[in-house]
GROMACS .gro file of C-alpha atoms in nm:
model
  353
    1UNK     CA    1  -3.293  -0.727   0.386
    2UNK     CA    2  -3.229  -0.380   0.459
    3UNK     CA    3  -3.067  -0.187   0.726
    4UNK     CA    4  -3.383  -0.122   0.876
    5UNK     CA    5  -3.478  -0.443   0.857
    6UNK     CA    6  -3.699  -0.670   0.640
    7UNK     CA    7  -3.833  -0.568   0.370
    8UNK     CA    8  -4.088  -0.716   0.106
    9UNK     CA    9  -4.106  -0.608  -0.262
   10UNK     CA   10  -4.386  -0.636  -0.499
   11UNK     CA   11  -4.223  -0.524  -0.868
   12UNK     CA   12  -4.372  -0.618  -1.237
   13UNK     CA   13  -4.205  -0.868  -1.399
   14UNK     CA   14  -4.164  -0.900  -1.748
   15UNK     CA   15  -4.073  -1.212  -1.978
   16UNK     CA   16  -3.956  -1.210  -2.370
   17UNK     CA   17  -4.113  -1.459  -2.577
   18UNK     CA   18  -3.853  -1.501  -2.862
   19UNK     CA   19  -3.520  -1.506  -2.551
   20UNK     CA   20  -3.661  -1.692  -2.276
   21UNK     CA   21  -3.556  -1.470  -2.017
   22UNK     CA   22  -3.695  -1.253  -1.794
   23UNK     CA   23  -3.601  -0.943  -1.567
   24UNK     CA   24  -3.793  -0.669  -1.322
   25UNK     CA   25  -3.683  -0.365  -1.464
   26UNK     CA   26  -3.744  -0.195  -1.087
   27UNK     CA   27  -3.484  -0.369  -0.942
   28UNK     CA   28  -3.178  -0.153  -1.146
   29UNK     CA   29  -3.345   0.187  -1.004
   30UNK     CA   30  -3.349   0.010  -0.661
   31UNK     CA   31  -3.013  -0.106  -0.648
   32UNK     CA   32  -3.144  -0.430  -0.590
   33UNK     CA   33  -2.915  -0.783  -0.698
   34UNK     CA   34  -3.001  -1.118  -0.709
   35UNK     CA   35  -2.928  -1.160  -0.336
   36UNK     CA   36  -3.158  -1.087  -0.059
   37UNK     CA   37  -2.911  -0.775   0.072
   38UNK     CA   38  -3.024  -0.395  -0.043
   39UNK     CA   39  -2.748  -0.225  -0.172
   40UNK     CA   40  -2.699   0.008   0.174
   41UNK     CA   41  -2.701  -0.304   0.388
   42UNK     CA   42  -2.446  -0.476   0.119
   43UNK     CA   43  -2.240  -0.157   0.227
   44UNK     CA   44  -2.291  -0.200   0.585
   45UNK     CA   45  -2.194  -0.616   0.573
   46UNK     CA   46  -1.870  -0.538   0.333
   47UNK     CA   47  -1.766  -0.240   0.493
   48UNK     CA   48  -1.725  -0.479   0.854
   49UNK     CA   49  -1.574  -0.741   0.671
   50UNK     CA   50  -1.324  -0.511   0.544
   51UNK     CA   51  -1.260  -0.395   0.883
   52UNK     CA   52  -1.254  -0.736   1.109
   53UNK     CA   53  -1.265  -1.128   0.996
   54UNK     CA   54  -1.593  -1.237   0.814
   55UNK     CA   55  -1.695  -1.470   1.141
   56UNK     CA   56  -1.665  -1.163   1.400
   57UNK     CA   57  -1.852  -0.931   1.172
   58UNK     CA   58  -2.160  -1.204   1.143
   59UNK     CA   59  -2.115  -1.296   1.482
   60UNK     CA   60  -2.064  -0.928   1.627
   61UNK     CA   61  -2.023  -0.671   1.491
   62UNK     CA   62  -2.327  -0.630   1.275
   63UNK     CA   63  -2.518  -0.728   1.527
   64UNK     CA   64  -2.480  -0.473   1.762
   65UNK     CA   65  -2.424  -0.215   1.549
   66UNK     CA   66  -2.685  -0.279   1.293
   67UNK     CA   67  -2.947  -0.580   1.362
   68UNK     CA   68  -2.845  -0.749   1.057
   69UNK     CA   69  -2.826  -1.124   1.141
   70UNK     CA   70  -2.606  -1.310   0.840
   71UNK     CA   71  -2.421  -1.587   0.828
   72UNK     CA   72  -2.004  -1.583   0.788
   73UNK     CA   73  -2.045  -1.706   0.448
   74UNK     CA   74  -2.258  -1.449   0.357
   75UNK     CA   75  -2.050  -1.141   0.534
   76UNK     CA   76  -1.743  -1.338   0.273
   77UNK     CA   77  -1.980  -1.378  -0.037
   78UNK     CA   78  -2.039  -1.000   0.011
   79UNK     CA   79  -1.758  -0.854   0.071
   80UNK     CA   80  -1.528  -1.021  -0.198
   81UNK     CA   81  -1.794  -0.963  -0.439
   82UNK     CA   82  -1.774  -0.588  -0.353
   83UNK     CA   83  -1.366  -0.597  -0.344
   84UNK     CA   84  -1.359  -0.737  -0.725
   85UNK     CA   85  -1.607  -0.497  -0.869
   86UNK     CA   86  -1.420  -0.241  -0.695
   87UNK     CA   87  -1.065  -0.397  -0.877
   88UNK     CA   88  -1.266  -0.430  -1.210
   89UNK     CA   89  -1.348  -0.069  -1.222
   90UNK     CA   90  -1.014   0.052  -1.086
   91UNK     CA   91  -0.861  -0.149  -1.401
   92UNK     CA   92  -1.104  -0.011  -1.636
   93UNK     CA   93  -0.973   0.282  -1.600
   94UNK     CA   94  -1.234   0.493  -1.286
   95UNK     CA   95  -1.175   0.669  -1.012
   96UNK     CA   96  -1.451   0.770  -0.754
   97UNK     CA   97  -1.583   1.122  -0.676
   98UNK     CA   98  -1.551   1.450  -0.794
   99UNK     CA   99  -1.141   1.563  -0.885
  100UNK     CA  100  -0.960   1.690  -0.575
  101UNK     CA  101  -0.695   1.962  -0.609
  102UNK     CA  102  -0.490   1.907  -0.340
  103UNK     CA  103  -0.244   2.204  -0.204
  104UNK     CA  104   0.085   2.038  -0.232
  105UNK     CA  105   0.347   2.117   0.043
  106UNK     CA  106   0.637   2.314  -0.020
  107UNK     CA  107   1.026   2.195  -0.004
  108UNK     CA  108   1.307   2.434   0.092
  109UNK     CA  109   1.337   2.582  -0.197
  110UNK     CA  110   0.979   2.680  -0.214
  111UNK     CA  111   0.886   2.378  -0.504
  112UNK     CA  112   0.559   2.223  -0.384
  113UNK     CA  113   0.610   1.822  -0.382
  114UNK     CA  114   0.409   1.531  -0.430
  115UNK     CA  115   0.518   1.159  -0.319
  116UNK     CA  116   0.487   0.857  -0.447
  117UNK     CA  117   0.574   0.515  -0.330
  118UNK     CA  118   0.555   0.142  -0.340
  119UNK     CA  119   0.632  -0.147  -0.150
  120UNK     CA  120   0.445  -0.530  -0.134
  121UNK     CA  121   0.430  -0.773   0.176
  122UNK     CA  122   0.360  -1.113   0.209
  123UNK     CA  123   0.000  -1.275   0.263
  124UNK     CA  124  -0.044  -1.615   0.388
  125UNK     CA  125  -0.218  -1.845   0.083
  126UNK     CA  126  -0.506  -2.201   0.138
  127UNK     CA  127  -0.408  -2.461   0.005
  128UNK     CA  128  -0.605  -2.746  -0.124
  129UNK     CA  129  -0.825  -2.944   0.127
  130UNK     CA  130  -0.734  -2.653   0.387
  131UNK     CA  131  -0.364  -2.721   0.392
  132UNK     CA  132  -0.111  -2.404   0.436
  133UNK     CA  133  -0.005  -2.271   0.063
  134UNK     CA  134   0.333  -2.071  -0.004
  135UNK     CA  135   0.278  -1.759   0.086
  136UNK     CA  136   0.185  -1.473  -0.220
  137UNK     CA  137   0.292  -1.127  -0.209
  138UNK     CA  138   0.030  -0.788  -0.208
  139UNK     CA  139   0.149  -0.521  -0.356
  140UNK     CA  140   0.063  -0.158  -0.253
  141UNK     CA  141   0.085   0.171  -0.427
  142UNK     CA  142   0.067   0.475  -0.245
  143UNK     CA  143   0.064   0.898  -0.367
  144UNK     CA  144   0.050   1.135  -0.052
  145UNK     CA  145   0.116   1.525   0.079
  146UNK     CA  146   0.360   1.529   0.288
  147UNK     CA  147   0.252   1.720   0.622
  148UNK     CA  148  -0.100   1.687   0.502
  149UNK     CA  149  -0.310   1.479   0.726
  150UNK     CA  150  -0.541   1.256   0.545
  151UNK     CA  151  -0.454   1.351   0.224
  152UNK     CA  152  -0.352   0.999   0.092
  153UNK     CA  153  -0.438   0.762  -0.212
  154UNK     CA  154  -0.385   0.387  -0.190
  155UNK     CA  155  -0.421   0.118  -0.494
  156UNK     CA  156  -0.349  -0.255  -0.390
  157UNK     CA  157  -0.419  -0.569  -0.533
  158UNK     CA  158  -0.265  -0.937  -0.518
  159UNK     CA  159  -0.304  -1.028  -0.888
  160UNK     CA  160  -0.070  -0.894  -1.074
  161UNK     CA  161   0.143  -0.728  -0.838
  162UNK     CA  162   0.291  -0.409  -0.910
  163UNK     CA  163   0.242  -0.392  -1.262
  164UNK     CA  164  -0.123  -0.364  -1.206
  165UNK     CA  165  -0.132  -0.061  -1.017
  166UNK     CA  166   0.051   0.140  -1.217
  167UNK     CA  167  -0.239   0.318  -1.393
  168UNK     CA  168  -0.503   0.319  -1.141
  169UNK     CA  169  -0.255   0.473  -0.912
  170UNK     CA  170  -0.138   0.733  -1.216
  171UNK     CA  171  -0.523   0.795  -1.206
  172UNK     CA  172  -0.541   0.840  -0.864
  173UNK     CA  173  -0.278   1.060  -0.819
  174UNK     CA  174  -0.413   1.292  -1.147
  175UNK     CA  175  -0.750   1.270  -1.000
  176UNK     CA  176  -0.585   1.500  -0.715
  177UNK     CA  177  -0.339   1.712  -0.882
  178UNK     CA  178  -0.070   1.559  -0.866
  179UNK     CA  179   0.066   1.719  -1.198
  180UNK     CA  180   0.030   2.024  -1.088
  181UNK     CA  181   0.302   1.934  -0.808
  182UNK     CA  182   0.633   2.115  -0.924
  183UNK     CA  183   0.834   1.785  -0.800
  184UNK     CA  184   0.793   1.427  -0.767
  185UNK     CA  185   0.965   1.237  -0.488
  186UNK     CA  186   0.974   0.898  -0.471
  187UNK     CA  187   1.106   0.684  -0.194
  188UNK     CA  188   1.147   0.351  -0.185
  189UNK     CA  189   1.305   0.055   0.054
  190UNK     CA  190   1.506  -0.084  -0.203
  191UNK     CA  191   1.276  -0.388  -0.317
  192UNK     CA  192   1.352  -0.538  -0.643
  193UNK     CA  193   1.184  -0.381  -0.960
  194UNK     CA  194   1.022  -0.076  -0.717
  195UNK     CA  195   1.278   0.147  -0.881
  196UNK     CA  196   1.207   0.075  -1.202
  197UNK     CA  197   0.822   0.030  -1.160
  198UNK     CA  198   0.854   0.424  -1.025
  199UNK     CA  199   1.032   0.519  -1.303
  200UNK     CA  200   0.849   0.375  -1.550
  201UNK     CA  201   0.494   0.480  -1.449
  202UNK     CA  202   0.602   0.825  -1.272
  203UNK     CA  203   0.826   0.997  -1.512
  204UNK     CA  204   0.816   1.292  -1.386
  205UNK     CA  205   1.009   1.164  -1.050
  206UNK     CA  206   1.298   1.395  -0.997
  207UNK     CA  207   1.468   1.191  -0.699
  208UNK     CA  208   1.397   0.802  -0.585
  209UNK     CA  209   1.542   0.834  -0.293
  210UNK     CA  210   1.639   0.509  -0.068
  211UNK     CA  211   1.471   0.488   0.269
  212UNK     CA  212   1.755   0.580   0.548
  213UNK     CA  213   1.616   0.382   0.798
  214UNK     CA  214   1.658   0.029   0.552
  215UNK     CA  215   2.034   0.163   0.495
  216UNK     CA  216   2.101   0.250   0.836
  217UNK     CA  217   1.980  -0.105   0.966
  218UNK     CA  218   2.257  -0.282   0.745
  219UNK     CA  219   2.527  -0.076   0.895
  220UNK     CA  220   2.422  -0.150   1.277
  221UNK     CA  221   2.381  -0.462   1.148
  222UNK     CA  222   2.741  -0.538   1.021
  223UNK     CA  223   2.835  -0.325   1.361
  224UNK     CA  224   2.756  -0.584   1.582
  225UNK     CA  225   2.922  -0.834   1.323
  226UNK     CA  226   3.265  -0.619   1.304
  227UNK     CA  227   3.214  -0.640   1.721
  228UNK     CA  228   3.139  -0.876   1.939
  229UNK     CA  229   3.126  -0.620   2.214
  230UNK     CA  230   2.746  -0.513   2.286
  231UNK     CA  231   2.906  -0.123   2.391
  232UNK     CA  232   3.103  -0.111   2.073
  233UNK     CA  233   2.859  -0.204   1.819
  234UNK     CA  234   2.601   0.049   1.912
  235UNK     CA  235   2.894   0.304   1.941
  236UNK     CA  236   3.007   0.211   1.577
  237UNK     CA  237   2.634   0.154   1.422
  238UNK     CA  238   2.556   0.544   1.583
  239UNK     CA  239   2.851   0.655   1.415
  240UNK     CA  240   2.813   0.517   1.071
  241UNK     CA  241   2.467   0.572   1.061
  242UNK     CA  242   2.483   0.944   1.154
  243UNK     CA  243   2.783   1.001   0.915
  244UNK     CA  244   2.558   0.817   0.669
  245UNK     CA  245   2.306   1.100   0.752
  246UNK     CA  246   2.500   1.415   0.703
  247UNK     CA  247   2.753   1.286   0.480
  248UNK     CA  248   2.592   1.044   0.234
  249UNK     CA  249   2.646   0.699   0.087
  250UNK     CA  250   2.924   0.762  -0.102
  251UNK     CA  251   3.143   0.862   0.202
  252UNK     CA  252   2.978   0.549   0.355
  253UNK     CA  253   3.050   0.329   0.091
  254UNK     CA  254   3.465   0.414   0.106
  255UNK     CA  255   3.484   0.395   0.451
  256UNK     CA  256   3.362   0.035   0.437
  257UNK     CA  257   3.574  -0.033   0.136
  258UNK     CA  258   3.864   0.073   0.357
  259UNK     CA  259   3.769  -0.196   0.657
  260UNK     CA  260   4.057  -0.460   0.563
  261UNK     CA  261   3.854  -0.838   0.686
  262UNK     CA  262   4.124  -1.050   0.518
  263UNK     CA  263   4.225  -1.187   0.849
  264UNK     CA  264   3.869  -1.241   0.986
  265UNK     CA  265   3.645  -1.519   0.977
  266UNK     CA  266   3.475  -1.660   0.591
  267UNK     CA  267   3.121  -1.567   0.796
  268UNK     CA  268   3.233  -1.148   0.846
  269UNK     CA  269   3.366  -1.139   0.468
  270UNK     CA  270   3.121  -1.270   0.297
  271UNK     CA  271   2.887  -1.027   0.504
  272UNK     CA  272   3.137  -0.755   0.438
  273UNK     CA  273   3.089  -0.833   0.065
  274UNK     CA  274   2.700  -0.862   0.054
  275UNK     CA  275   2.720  -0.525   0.272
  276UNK     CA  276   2.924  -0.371  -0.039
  277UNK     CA  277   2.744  -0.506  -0.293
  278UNK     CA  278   2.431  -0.354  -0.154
  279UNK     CA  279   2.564  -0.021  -0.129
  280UNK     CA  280   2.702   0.005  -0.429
  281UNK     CA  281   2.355  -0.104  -0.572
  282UNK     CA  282   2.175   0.163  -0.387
  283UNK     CA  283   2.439   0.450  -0.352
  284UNK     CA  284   2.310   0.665  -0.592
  285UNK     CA  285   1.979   0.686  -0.372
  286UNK     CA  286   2.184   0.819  -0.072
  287UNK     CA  287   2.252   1.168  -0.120
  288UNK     CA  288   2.078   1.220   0.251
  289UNK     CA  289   2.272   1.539   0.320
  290UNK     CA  290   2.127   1.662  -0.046
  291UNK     CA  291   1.756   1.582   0.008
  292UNK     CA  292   1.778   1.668   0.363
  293UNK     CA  293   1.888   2.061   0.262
  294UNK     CA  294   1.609   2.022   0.023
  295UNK     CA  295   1.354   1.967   0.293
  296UNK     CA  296   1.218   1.612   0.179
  297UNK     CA  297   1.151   1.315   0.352
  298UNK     CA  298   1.376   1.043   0.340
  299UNK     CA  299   1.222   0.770   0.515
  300UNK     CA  300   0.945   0.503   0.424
  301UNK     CA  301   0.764   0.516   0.677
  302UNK     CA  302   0.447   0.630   0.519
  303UNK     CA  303   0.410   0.318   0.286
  304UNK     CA  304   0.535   0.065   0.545
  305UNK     CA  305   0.248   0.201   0.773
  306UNK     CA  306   0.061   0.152   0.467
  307UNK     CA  307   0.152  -0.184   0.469
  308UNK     CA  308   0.059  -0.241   0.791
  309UNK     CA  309  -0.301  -0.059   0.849
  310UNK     CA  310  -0.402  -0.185   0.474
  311UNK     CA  311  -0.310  -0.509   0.472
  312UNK     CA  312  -0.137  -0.682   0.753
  313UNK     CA  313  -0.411  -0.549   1.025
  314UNK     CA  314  -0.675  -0.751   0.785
  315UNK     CA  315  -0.512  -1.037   0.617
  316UNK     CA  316  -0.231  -1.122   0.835
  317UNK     CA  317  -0.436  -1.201   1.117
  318UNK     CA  318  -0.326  -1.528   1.324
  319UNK     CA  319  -0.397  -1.861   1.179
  320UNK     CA  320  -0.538  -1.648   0.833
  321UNK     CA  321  -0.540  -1.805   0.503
  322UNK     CA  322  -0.633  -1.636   0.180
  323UNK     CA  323  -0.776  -1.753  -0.182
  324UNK     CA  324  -0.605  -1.534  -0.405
  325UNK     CA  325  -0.912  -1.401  -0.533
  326UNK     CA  326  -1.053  -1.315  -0.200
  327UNK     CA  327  -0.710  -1.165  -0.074
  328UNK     CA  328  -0.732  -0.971  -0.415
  329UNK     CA  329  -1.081  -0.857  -0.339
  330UNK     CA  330  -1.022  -0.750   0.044
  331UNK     CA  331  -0.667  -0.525  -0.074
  332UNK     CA  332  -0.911  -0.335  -0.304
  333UNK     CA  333  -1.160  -0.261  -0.036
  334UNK     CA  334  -0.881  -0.217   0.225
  335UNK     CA  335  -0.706   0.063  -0.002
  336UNK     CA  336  -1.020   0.221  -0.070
  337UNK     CA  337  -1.128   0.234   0.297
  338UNK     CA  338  -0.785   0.367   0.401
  339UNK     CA  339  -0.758   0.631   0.137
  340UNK     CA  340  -0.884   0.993   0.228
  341UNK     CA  341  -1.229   1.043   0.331
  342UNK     CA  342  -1.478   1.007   0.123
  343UNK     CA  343  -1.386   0.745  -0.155
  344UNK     CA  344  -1.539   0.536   0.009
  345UNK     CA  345  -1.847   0.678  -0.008
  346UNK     CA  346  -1.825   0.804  -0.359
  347UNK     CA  347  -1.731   0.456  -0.477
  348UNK     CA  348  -2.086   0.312  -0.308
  349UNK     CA  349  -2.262   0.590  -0.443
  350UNK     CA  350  -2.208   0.444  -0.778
  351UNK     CA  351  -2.112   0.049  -0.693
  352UNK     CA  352  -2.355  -0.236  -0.792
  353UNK     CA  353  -2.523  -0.396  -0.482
   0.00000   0.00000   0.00000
């Protein structure tokens, strides 16, 4: 079956004597598998069960917008086999297409800067005979250009986690240059182990910087804790949060130090503990004022987008349920998709049918 519709094909087939086996050599230079899909109608049924559930891409989409006629289970079969040979040859070390040299934006100061980031959100898991599973975490990986439309490399997976996508995103991001980037800034939400994890496979990372907007959430948070008053919260949250802005964590972290709670409630000390503890985890992230004068960004908004339009847009879709090995499989063909144009295309170019 081809995109054009049915097609029959006569090929030689030959058979060895001493191994039993057999094979039609034609079918390699074709691009032709054991199924009954060529390999640009393969493309076609993956690429809209990437983008919508299996059943409406059998059911609709490719109907309309092709005149293929599968069934759901084939639209599933394809598209997860496409999603783990796309994993296997991320791990092994490819990338797809040509190198990129991308023209990194310039900070303040005139240093061009690349970013990096990470961050993982939950994906609802089967369980045997249908039953709802605990849910498993994705984990994405993410190098951009800042100001750059489009100019974006995603890795994510589900097995493995994190740890997995170290190298292919290290690939990814020297596939476009990245090292010829005078800085690296990484931001992150504050996740356990994303720190590290940036650290570890990114070196060169001058600054891990702590997403405001996370920081400045706990702080209107404990506002409307410290006041019961609607008015007064906001007015206190503002406050904090822009002082947090121009004057950094540190000043933050005294001020809330200073708050005396021993005569309030067990409930507003233990959150005015937790709230301490957390900043004095993640102060040394917080030098807002600092990074701000440097011209970078210092929000997360890139990778929690990420998180959304790669994964949660697919997989998170109501009353969804996930193997892990087909969640794995979609993330891969979800990243790729997402990424900047054309790796999709160069990865088909070269991908088994």
């Amino acid at each position: 079956m081809t995109v054009l519709g049915s097609v029959r094909v006569d090929r030689a087939y030959y058979h060895c004597m001493h191994c039993g086996r057999g094979q039609f050599p034609r079918d390699a230079t074709l691009g032709l598998s054991a199924g009954d899909l060529s390999r640009g109608a393969a493309q076609v049924v993956a690429l809209a069960g990437t983008l919508g559930s299996f059943a409406e891409a059998a059911q609709k989409t490719l109907p309309k917008l092709t005149g293929l006629r599968v069934s759901e289970s084939t639209v599933e079969r394809t598209t997860e086999r496409a999603g783990h040979q796309v994993g296997e040859r991320l791990a092994a070390g490819e990338t797809f297409g040509p190198p990129s040299r991308w023209r990194w934006t310039r900070d303040a100061e005139g240093k061009s800067c690349a970013y990096v980031s990470a961050d993982s959100t939950g994906v609802g898991m089967q369980g045997p005979d249908a039953s709802a599973a605990e849910g498993r975490m994705a984990a994405i990986g993410m190098i951009w250009n800042a100001d750059q439309e489009g100019q974006v490399r995603y890795v994510c997976g589900l097995t493995g986690g994190l740890a997995a996508l170290g190298e292919p995103l290290r690939r990814q991001g020297a596939q476009v240059g990245m090292d010829r980037a005078e800085r690296w800034v990484a931001i992150s939400d504050g996740g356990a182990g994303i720190e590290d994890w940036l650290r570890m496979n990114f070196p060169r990372v001058d600054v891990v910087i702590l997403d405001f907007y996370h920081a400045a959430e706990h702080l209107c948070e404990w506002a409307k804790i410290l006041h019961s008053d609607e008015t007064e919260a906001d007015r206190v949250g503002s406050e904090w949060c822009h002082r947090l802005k121009h004057e950094g964590g540190r000043v933050i972290l005294e001020a809330l130090r200073a708050i005396d709670v021993s005569v309030r409630s067990a409930e507003v000390r233990e959150t005015h503990r937790q709230l301490l503890v957390y900043f004095e985890n993640q102060v040394h992230r917080m030098d807002y004022p600092l990074y701000r004068s440097k011209g970078w960004l210092i929000g997360s908004g890139p990778v929690e987008a990420a998180c959304k339009q790669v994964v949660n847009q697919r997989l998170k879709g109501s009353g969804m349920r996930w193997s892990e090995a087909g969640a794995d499989a979609v993330c891969h063909l979800r990243a790729l998709f997402r990424s900047e144009k054309g790796q999709w295309d160069a990865c088909w170019a070269t991908l088994a049918a």
